[in-house]
Amino acid sequence: METLYFPSKIKIAAVLLKSILTVSKVNDRIVPNGLDGEMLKCLMEKLKFEFELVLPNYGQYGSRDSNGTWDGVIGMVQRGEADIGLATLSITEDRWEAVDFSISYLVNDRVFAIKEPGEMPKVTAFTYPFSRNVWILYTLMILAATVLFQRIMFRRGTLLGSFLSVLGSVVSQSMENVRETPWRRVLFGLWMTIAAVMPFLYNTSFLSYLTMPEKVPVPRNFEELSKAVLSGKYKCLPTKGTIEQELLLKSRIDYLVKIGDMIRKNGWEYSYIENFPELLDDPVAIITSNGVIKLLLGSPPYITVKASDDYFGIWNVGIAIKKDFCCRKRLNDVLYRIVSGGFFEKWIDDISFANTLHKRLKKKHEEPKLQLTLEDLKLAFFTLFSGYALALLAFLAELLSPKYFEIFHS
């Protein structure tokens, strides 16, 4: 006959973390809260036990040093200082050698969080409609047309005059002194088509970039993050006291290994007790999971953190259990019922909603700015008046220059 025995009191090693596991004292009793706290309350109710909470030094989850010694929650469970460990622990082969694990109750996808990109400055919006490569090709095309037209299209045309005529055609100015032959008309018509289409495409995109500016480009996946980290533009911070750095180094994927090398070389790490938004004020990417982002920060649109499009691994999360613990099967039975009932999804949604509501109440209402302002257009006006000034100088130079000095004709 199967025994229903379970210890009346057990020691639990845990890491205290907002929204994951916190404790409060109610009527001289320790009451757990947060995601793991709700799970612990269910386990206590069904298995009829009390618990004593023991905390690892420096709030570490569990990693192995060069001597093979485990620290954090994993180390405490391995040494028998605690019966079980609660810290949303990823189940890995190395950890399984040190401790046993319960069935998985969550899936941990390792992404990186980065500050939501802001808008690109509108003062440089005139360059946005075309990419850098298109601008370079367009400039080269104008220069090539300048040389070609000066050689075969214009009568006694100078190179400077040809350039001014070609450039003028781009801004809807007419071209004069063109030789009239059938094949030259074909070439002329081809260029005029290009000169009409390119400004049209530019003008149709320009206002949209002013009214809806692009976001500042930020790394979207781990490959882009690796390039940003190697170039010194970003830092990448793994969670303090976890095996994330080790997993990156053992991934056998070149760009992930490079991120791991930079983390080890610079000693980068962070703790969940730190404030995410404050860390992300600098160009920093924080390795975490989508679940943690939702639990700690809430849900969009009231958060300013964006998760990466990919992840470098997925690990199951379980409860660490010491090797000689008597009642692993009973613990798994109750945990299986909790998982099957969808309680974890409910708890995550409830905690995320509470965090989001709190942020929503603190957020001040701001009317959306849908109209363009003078500030948005100041560079456009500056360019316009600069053009007028240059045109006036050119006009004066033409009036004052000697008659024999011809710009357009040789």
Short mmCIF file of C-alpha atoms in Angstrom, two decimals:
data_model
loop_
_atom_site.label_atom_id
_atom_site.label_comp_id
_atom_site.label_asym_id
_atom_site.label_seq_id
_atom_site.Cartn_x
_atom_site.Cartn_y
_atom_site.Cartn_z
CA MET A 1 0.00 0.00 0.00
CA GLU A 2 1.35 3.43 -0.99
CA THR A 3 2.32 5.60 1.96
CA LEU A 4 0.90 9.09 2.28
CA TYR A 5 3.62 10.24 4.65
CA PHE A 6 5.14 13.68 4.21
CA PRO A 7 7.32 15.52 6.77
CA SER A 8 5.43 17.97 8.96
CA LYS A 9 8.23 20.52 8.60
CA ILE A 10 10.84 20.97 5.90
CA LYS A 11 13.63 23.42 5.17
CA ILE A 12 13.35 25.38 1.95
CA ALA A 13 16.28 27.19 0.33
CA ALA A 14 15.07 30.11 -1.75
CA VAL A 15 15.94 33.43 -3.30
CA LEU A 16 13.62 36.25 -2.28
CA LEU A 17 12.55 38.24 -5.27
CA LYS A 18 9.64 40.55 -5.95
CA SER A 19 6.77 38.86 -7.80
CA ILE A 20 8.60 35.49 -7.65
CA LEU A 21 8.90 34.78 -3.92
CA THR A 22 8.45 37.15 -1.01
CA VAL A 23 7.36 36.50 2.56
CA SER A 24 5.29 38.49 5.02
CA LYS A 25 4.37 37.91 8.66
CA VAL A 26 0.65 37.53 9.42
CA ASN A 27 -0.47 36.59 12.94
CA ASP A 28 3.03 35.34 13.79
CA ARG A 29 3.06 33.09 10.72
CA ILE A 30 5.29 33.41 7.69
CA VAL A 31 3.10 33.72 4.57
CA PRO A 32 4.75 33.30 1.12
CA ASN A 33 3.70 35.49 -1.82
CA GLY A 34 4.56 35.78 -5.49
CA LEU A 35 4.56 33.05 -8.14
CA ASP A 36 6.60 30.49 -6.21
CA GLY A 37 4.84 31.69 -3.05
CA GLU A 38 1.43 30.74 -4.46
CA MET A 39 2.78 27.34 -5.47
CA LEU A 40 4.25 26.86 -1.99
CA LYS A 41 0.92 27.71 -0.35
CA CYS A 42 -0.82 25.07 -2.48
CA LEU A 43 1.82 22.47 -1.59
CA MET A 44 1.50 23.32 2.12
CA GLU A 45 -2.28 23.00 1.99
CA LYS A 46 -2.28 19.61 0.24
CA LEU A 47 0.76 18.05 1.92
CA LYS A 48 0.12 19.51 5.40
CA PHE A 49 3.59 20.79 6.24
CA GLU A 50 5.22 23.89 7.68
CA PHE A 51 8.46 25.31 6.35
CA GLU A 52 11.60 27.01 7.53
CA LEU A 53 13.14 29.38 5.03
CA VAL A 54 16.93 29.40 4.60
CA LEU A 55 18.59 31.88 2.28
CA PRO A 56 21.87 31.40 0.36
CA ASN A 57 24.65 33.92 0.63
CA TYR A 58 24.41 36.77 -1.87
CA GLY A 59 21.09 35.43 -3.22
CA GLN A 60 22.70 33.02 -5.68
CA TYR A 61 20.71 30.39 -7.55
CA GLY A 62 23.43 27.85 -8.02
CA SER A 63 26.57 27.63 -10.11
CA ARG A 64 29.67 25.46 -9.93
CA ASP A 65 33.15 26.89 -9.42
CA SER A 66 36.41 25.58 -10.85
CA ASN A 67 36.74 23.10 -7.93
CA GLY A 68 33.35 21.56 -8.71
CA THR A 69 31.68 23.05 -5.61
CA TRP A 70 28.11 24.27 -5.95
CA ASP A 71 26.99 27.51 -4.34
CA GLY A 72 23.60 29.15 -3.90
CA VAL A 73 20.34 27.22 -3.61
CA ILE A 74 21.72 24.16 -5.42
CA GLY A 75 24.70 23.98 -3.05
CA MET A 76 22.48 24.19 0.05
CA VAL A 77 20.20 21.39 -1.17
CA GLN A 78 23.19 19.25 -2.17
CA ARG A 79 24.80 19.61 1.26
CA GLY A 80 21.54 18.83 3.07
CA GLU A 81 21.15 22.32 4.51
CA ALA A 82 17.71 22.39 2.89
CA ASP A 83 15.27 19.70 1.78
CA ILE A 84 14.09 21.48 -1.35
CA GLY A 85 15.07 24.60 -3.27
CA LEU A 86 12.73 27.21 -4.79
CA ALA A 87 14.25 29.74 -7.17
CA THR A 88 12.71 29.08 -10.62
CA LEU A 89 15.70 26.79 -11.17
CA SER A 90 16.49 25.59 -14.67
CA ILE A 91 16.91 21.81 -14.88
CA THR A 92 20.30 20.98 -16.38
CA GLU A 93 22.39 17.82 -16.58
CA ASP A 94 25.13 19.24 -14.33
CA ARG A 95 22.64 20.28 -11.66
CA TRP A 96 20.93 16.89 -11.80
CA GLU A 97 24.21 15.27 -10.78
CA ALA A 98 24.17 17.35 -7.59
CA VAL A 99 20.44 17.26 -6.72
CA ASP A 100 17.20 15.68 -7.86
CA PHE A 101 14.42 17.70 -9.46
CA SER A 102 10.65 17.63 -9.41
CA ILE A 103 8.62 17.52 -12.59
CA SER A 104 8.86 20.69 -14.66
CA TYR A 105 6.29 23.35 -13.84
CA LEU A 106 7.48 26.15 -16.13
CA VAL A 107 9.49 26.62 -19.32
CA ASN A 108 12.36 29.09 -19.18
CA ASP A 109 13.22 30.68 -22.53
CA ARG A 110 16.44 32.68 -22.32
CA VAL A 111 16.03 35.97 -24.17
CA PHE A 112 17.59 39.36 -23.61
CA ALA A 113 15.68 42.46 -22.55
CA ILE A 114 16.60 45.83 -23.91
CA LYS A 115 15.18 49.30 -23.51
CA GLU A 116 12.35 50.07 -25.91
CA PRO A 117 13.95 52.13 -28.69
CA GLY A 118 13.03 55.79 -28.84
CA GLU A 119 12.22 57.81 -31.92
CA MET A 120 14.96 58.91 -34.25
CA PRO A 121 15.42 62.71 -34.30
CA LYS A 122 13.11 64.45 -36.75
CA VAL A 123 15.74 67.04 -37.64
CA THR A 124 17.52 64.43 -39.77
CA ALA A 125 14.32 62.99 -41.21
CA PHE A 126 15.23 64.20 -44.73
CA THR A 127 17.73 61.33 -44.95
CA TYR A 128 15.30 58.59 -43.82
CA PRO A 129 13.35 57.83 -47.04
CA PHE A 130 16.39 56.22 -48.67
CA SER A 131 18.90 53.88 -47.08
CA ARG A 132 22.59 54.73 -47.07
CA ASN A 133 23.29 52.43 -50.02
CA VAL A 134 20.50 54.02 -52.07
CA TRP A 135 21.86 57.50 -51.34
CA ILE A 136 25.34 56.42 -52.46
CA LEU A 137 24.03 54.81 -55.66
CA TYR A 138 21.85 57.84 -56.40
CA THR A 139 24.83 60.18 -56.01
CA LEU A 140 27.00 57.99 -58.24
CA MET A 141 24.21 57.90 -60.83
CA ILE A 142 24.03 61.72 -60.89
CA LEU A 143 27.81 61.95 -61.30
CA ALA A 144 27.78 59.36 -64.08
CA ALA A 145 24.94 61.19 -65.85
CA THR A 146 26.92 64.44 -65.53
CA VAL A 147 29.91 63.03 -67.42
CA LEU A 148 27.74 61.22 -69.97
CA PHE A 149 25.57 64.25 -70.76
CA GLN A 150 28.58 66.55 -71.00
CA ARG A 151 30.18 64.25 -73.57
CA ILE A 152 27.25 63.30 -75.81
CA MET A 153 24.12 65.33 -74.92
CA PHE A 154 25.03 69.01 -74.52
CA ARG A 155 26.39 71.30 -77.23
CA ARG A 156 29.76 72.69 -76.11
CA GLY A 157 28.79 71.99 -72.50
CA THR A 158 31.21 72.34 -69.57
CA LEU A 159 31.47 69.68 -66.87
CA LEU A 160 30.22 72.13 -64.22
CA GLY A 161 27.36 73.22 -66.43
CA SER A 162 26.42 69.59 -67.11
CA PHE A 163 26.43 68.85 -63.38
CA LEU A 164 24.20 71.84 -62.60
CA SER A 165 21.78 70.87 -65.37
CA VAL A 166 21.57 67.24 -64.24
CA LEU A 167 21.17 68.29 -60.61
CA GLY A 168 18.51 70.79 -61.61
CA SER A 169 16.54 68.12 -63.46
CA VAL A 170 16.30 66.15 -60.21
CA VAL A 171 14.43 69.12 -58.65
CA SER A 172 12.10 69.58 -61.65
CA GLN A 173 14.18 72.15 -63.56
CA SER A 174 14.29 72.05 -67.36
CA MET A 175 17.40 71.06 -69.31
CA GLU A 176 18.52 73.23 -72.24
CA ASN A 177 21.09 73.01 -75.01
CA VAL A 178 20.34 69.29 -75.59
CA ARG A 179 21.22 67.77 -78.94
CA GLU A 180 18.17 66.55 -80.84
CA THR A 181 18.77 63.09 -82.32
CA PRO A 182 16.55 59.96 -81.99
CA TRP A 183 18.93 57.89 -79.87
CA ARG A 184 19.78 60.91 -77.71
CA ARG A 185 16.04 61.43 -77.13
CA VAL A 186 15.80 57.87 -75.81
CA LEU A 187 18.67 58.49 -73.40
CA PHE A 188 17.20 61.87 -72.42
CA GLY A 189 13.76 60.35 -71.83
CA LEU A 190 15.26 57.57 -69.69
CA TRP A 191 17.06 60.10 -67.50
CA MET A 192 14.01 62.36 -67.18
CA THR A 193 11.97 59.33 -66.06
CA ILE A 194 14.53 58.58 -63.37
CA ALA A 195 14.66 62.28 -62.41
CA ALA A 196 10.86 62.29 -61.99
CA VAL A 197 10.41 58.95 -60.21
CA MET A 198 13.13 59.29 -57.59
CA PRO A 199 11.91 62.65 -56.19
CA PHE A 200 8.34 61.34 -56.27
CA LEU A 201 9.33 58.32 -54.15
CA TYR A 202 11.28 60.58 -51.85
CA ASN A 203 8.46 63.09 -51.37
CA THR A 204 5.82 60.44 -50.70
CA SER A 205 7.98 58.99 -47.90
CA PHE A 206 9.31 62.17 -46.36
CA LEU A 207 6.15 63.38 -44.61
CA SER A 208 5.39 59.91 -43.28
CA TYR A 209 8.81 59.85 -41.62
CA LEU A 210 8.11 63.25 -40.08
CA THR A 211 4.69 62.29 -38.68
CA MET A 212 5.71 58.75 -37.67
CA PRO A 213 9.46 58.79 -37.01
CA GLU A 214 11.46 55.59 -37.16
CA LYS A 215 12.69 53.92 -34.00
CA VAL A 216 16.36 54.08 -33.10
CA PRO A 217 17.92 50.81 -34.30
CA VAL A 218 18.73 48.39 -31.46
CA PRO A 219 19.84 44.73 -31.45
CA ARG A 220 16.86 42.48 -32.23
CA ASN A 221 18.48 39.07 -31.83
CA PHE A 222 21.56 37.49 -30.27
CA GLU A 223 23.61 37.70 -33.46
CA GLU A 224 23.06 41.46 -33.68
CA LEU A 225 23.69 41.75 -29.94
CA SER A 226 27.01 39.95 -30.34
CA LYS A 227 28.16 42.48 -32.94
CA ALA A 228 27.04 45.37 -30.73
CA VAL A 229 28.84 43.92 -27.70
CA LEU A 230 32.06 43.27 -29.62
CA SER A 231 32.03 46.81 -30.99
CA GLY A 232 31.65 48.24 -27.48
CA LYS A 233 28.19 49.74 -28.09
CA TYR A 234 26.38 47.48 -25.60
CA LYS A 235 26.95 45.52 -22.42
CA CYS A 236 25.32 42.13 -21.87
CA LEU A 237 24.45 41.20 -18.28
CA PRO A 238 23.57 37.64 -17.21
CA THR A 239 21.77 36.96 -13.94
CA LYS A 240 24.07 36.89 -10.94
CA GLY A 241 24.63 33.42 -9.49
CA THR A 242 23.22 31.47 -12.45
CA ILE A 243 24.76 29.29 -15.15
CA GLU A 244 23.85 31.58 -18.06
CA GLN A 245 27.48 32.52 -18.76
CA GLU A 246 28.47 28.84 -18.75
CA LEU A 247 25.61 27.97 -21.11
CA LEU A 248 26.66 30.70 -23.55
CA LEU A 249 30.27 29.47 -23.56
CA LYS A 250 29.17 25.86 -24.13
CA SER A 251 26.63 26.69 -26.84
CA ARG A 252 29.04 25.97 -29.75
CA ILE A 253 27.45 28.86 -31.65
CA ASP A 254 30.13 31.39 -32.54
CA TYR A 255 28.28 34.61 -31.74
CA LEU A 256 26.92 33.23 -28.46
CA VAL A 257 30.40 32.09 -27.39
CA LYS A 258 31.72 35.58 -28.14
CA ILE A 259 29.05 37.09 -25.88
CA GLY A 260 30.03 34.62 -23.15
CA ASP A 261 33.72 35.54 -23.54
CA MET A 262 32.96 39.26 -23.19
CA ILE A 263 30.83 38.61 -20.09
CA ARG A 264 33.60 36.57 -18.46
CA LYS A 265 36.32 39.05 -19.42
CA ASN A 266 34.45 42.09 -18.06
CA GLY A 267 32.75 40.43 -15.08
CA TRP A 268 29.32 41.59 -16.21
CA GLU A 269 26.30 40.43 -14.15
CA TYR A 270 23.19 41.78 -12.48
CA SER A 271 20.79 40.81 -9.74
CA TYR A 272 17.00 40.65 -9.96
CA ILE A 273 16.80 42.89 -6.91
CA GLU A 274 18.15 45.73 -9.04
CA ASN A 275 15.76 47.97 -10.92
CA PHE A 276 15.47 46.89 -14.55
CA PRO A 277 14.61 50.33 -16.02
CA GLU A 278 17.55 51.95 -14.25
CA LEU A 279 19.96 49.31 -15.58
CA LEU A 280 18.62 49.76 -19.09
CA ASP A 281 19.12 53.52 -19.12
CA ASP A 282 22.60 52.75 -20.41
CA PRO A 283 23.11 50.69 -23.60
CA VAL A 284 22.62 47.37 -21.78
CA ALA A 285 21.02 44.04 -22.68
CA ILE A 286 19.88 41.88 -19.76
CA ILE A 287 19.62 38.12 -20.20
CA THR A 288 16.36 36.92 -18.68
CA SER A 289 13.14 35.19 -19.76
CA ASN A 290 9.81 36.40 -21.13
CA GLY A 291 8.11 35.12 -18.00
CA VAL A 292 10.35 37.15 -15.72
CA ILE A 293 9.82 40.28 -17.81
CA LYS A 294 6.07 39.82 -17.52
CA LEU A 295 6.21 39.09 -13.79
CA LEU A 296 8.56 41.90 -12.79
CA LEU A 297 7.52 44.63 -15.20
CA GLY A 298 3.95 43.88 -16.26
CA SER A 299 2.53 43.85 -19.77
CA PRO A 300 2.67 46.30 -22.71
CA PRO A 301 1.98 49.13 -23.40
CA TYR A 302 3.04 50.35 -19.94
CA ILE A 303 6.53 48.91 -19.96
CA THR A 304 9.55 50.32 -21.75
CA VAL A 305 11.41 47.04 -22.17
CA LYS A 306 11.52 44.93 -25.33
CA ALA A 307 12.44 41.23 -25.47
CA SER A 308 14.65 39.84 -28.24
CA ASP A 309 13.10 38.11 -31.24
CA ASP A 310 15.02 34.89 -30.56
CA TYR A 311 16.45 33.00 -27.59
CA PHE A 312 19.61 31.03 -27.01
CA GLY A 313 17.96 28.12 -25.23
CA ILE A 314 14.88 26.73 -23.52
CA TRP A 315 15.11 24.96 -20.19
CA ASN A 316 12.51 23.38 -17.96
CA VAL A 317 12.07 24.80 -14.46
CA GLY A 318 11.61 22.58 -11.42
CA ILE A 319 12.01 22.32 -7.67
CA ALA A 320 15.45 21.16 -6.50
CA ILE A 321 15.21 18.15 -4.12
CA LYS A 322 18.01 16.63 -2.07
CA LYS A 323 19.03 13.15 -3.13
CA ASP A 324 17.75 11.25 -0.08
CA PHE A 325 14.47 13.15 0.31
CA CYS A 326 11.72 10.73 1.33
CA CYS A 327 8.71 12.04 -0.49
CA ARG A 328 9.63 13.17 -3.96
CA LYS A 329 6.75 11.21 -5.53
CA ARG A 330 4.11 12.82 -3.30
CA LEU A 331 5.53 16.25 -4.07
CA ASN A 332 5.40 15.49 -7.81
CA ASP A 333 1.80 14.26 -7.57
CA VAL A 334 0.57 17.51 -6.08
CA LEU A 335 2.75 19.61 -8.38
CA TYR A 336 1.38 17.73 -11.39
CA ARG A 337 -2.17 18.64 -10.37
CA ILE A 338 -1.19 22.30 -10.02
CA VAL A 339 0.39 22.33 -13.46
CA SER A 340 -2.48 20.44 -15.09
CA GLY A 341 -5.02 22.84 -13.61
CA GLY A 342 -3.36 25.83 -15.29
CA PHE A 343 -2.71 27.55 -11.99
CA PHE A 344 0.72 28.86 -12.99
CA GLU A 345 -0.68 30.66 -16.02
CA LYS A 346 -3.36 32.21 -13.82
CA TRP A 347 -0.85 33.32 -11.19
CA ILE A 348 1.45 34.84 -13.81
CA ASP A 349 -1.46 36.74 -15.38
CA ASP A 350 -2.69 37.96 -11.99
CA ILE A 351 0.74 39.21 -10.89
CA SER A 352 1.40 40.79 -14.29
CA PHE A 353 -2.00 42.51 -14.20
CA ALA A 354 -1.30 43.90 -10.73
CA ASN A 355 2.08 45.27 -11.83
CA THR A 356 0.60 46.71 -15.02
CA LEU A 357 -2.29 48.32 -13.12
CA HIS A 358 0.15 49.89 -10.69
CA LYS A 359 2.17 51.37 -13.55
CA ARG A 360 -1.02 52.52 -15.29
CA LEU A 361 -2.19 54.43 -12.21
CA LYS A 362 1.20 56.13 -11.92
CA LYS A 363 1.38 57.03 -15.61
CA LYS A 364 0.27 60.54 -16.46
CA HIS A 365 -2.09 60.99 -19.37
CA GLU A 366 -0.48 62.64 -22.36
CA GLU A 367 -2.29 63.82 -25.45
CA PRO A 368 -0.74 62.31 -28.58
CA LYS A 369 1.08 64.81 -30.77
CA LEU A 370 -0.34 64.28 -34.24
CA GLN A 371 0.63 67.61 -35.83
CA LEU A 372 3.99 68.73 -37.09
CA THR A 373 5.68 71.52 -35.16
CA LEU A 374 8.23 74.14 -36.13
CA GLU A 375 10.81 72.13 -34.20
CA ASP A 376 10.18 69.17 -36.52
CA LEU A 377 10.68 71.29 -39.61
CA LYS A 378 13.55 73.53 -38.50
CA LEU A 379 16.14 71.62 -40.50
CA ALA A 380 13.93 71.70 -43.60
CA PHE A 381 13.60 75.48 -43.29
CA PHE A 382 17.32 75.81 -42.62
CA THR A 383 18.07 73.85 -45.80
CA LEU A 384 15.56 75.94 -47.77
CA PHE A 385 17.03 79.28 -46.68
CA SER A 386 20.56 77.95 -47.21
CA GLY A 387 19.56 77.09 -50.77
CA TYR A 388 18.15 80.57 -51.30
CA ALA A 389 21.36 82.08 -49.97
CA LEU A 390 23.50 79.96 -52.31
CA ALA A 391 21.24 80.85 -55.25
CA LEU A 392 21.62 84.54 -54.46
CA LEU A 393 25.40 84.18 -54.28
CA ALA A 394 25.41 82.33 -57.61
CA PHE A 395 23.27 85.08 -59.16
CA LEU A 396 25.59 87.80 -57.91
CA ALA A 397 28.64 85.86 -59.08
CA GLU A 398 27.12 85.56 -62.53
CA LEU A 399 26.42 89.30 -62.69
CA LEU A 400 29.88 90.29 -61.51
CA SER A 401 31.89 87.65 -63.37
CA PRO A 402 33.66 88.59 -66.63
CA LYS A 403 31.71 87.97 -69.82
CA TYR A 404 34.22 85.44 -71.08
CA PHE A 405 33.73 83.23 -68.02
CA GLU A 406 31.04 80.78 -69.06
CA ILE A 407 29.66 78.17 -66.67
CA PHE A 408 27.42 76.22 -69.02
CA HIS A 409 29.23 76.64 -72.35
CA SER A 410 32.85 76.19 -73.35
#
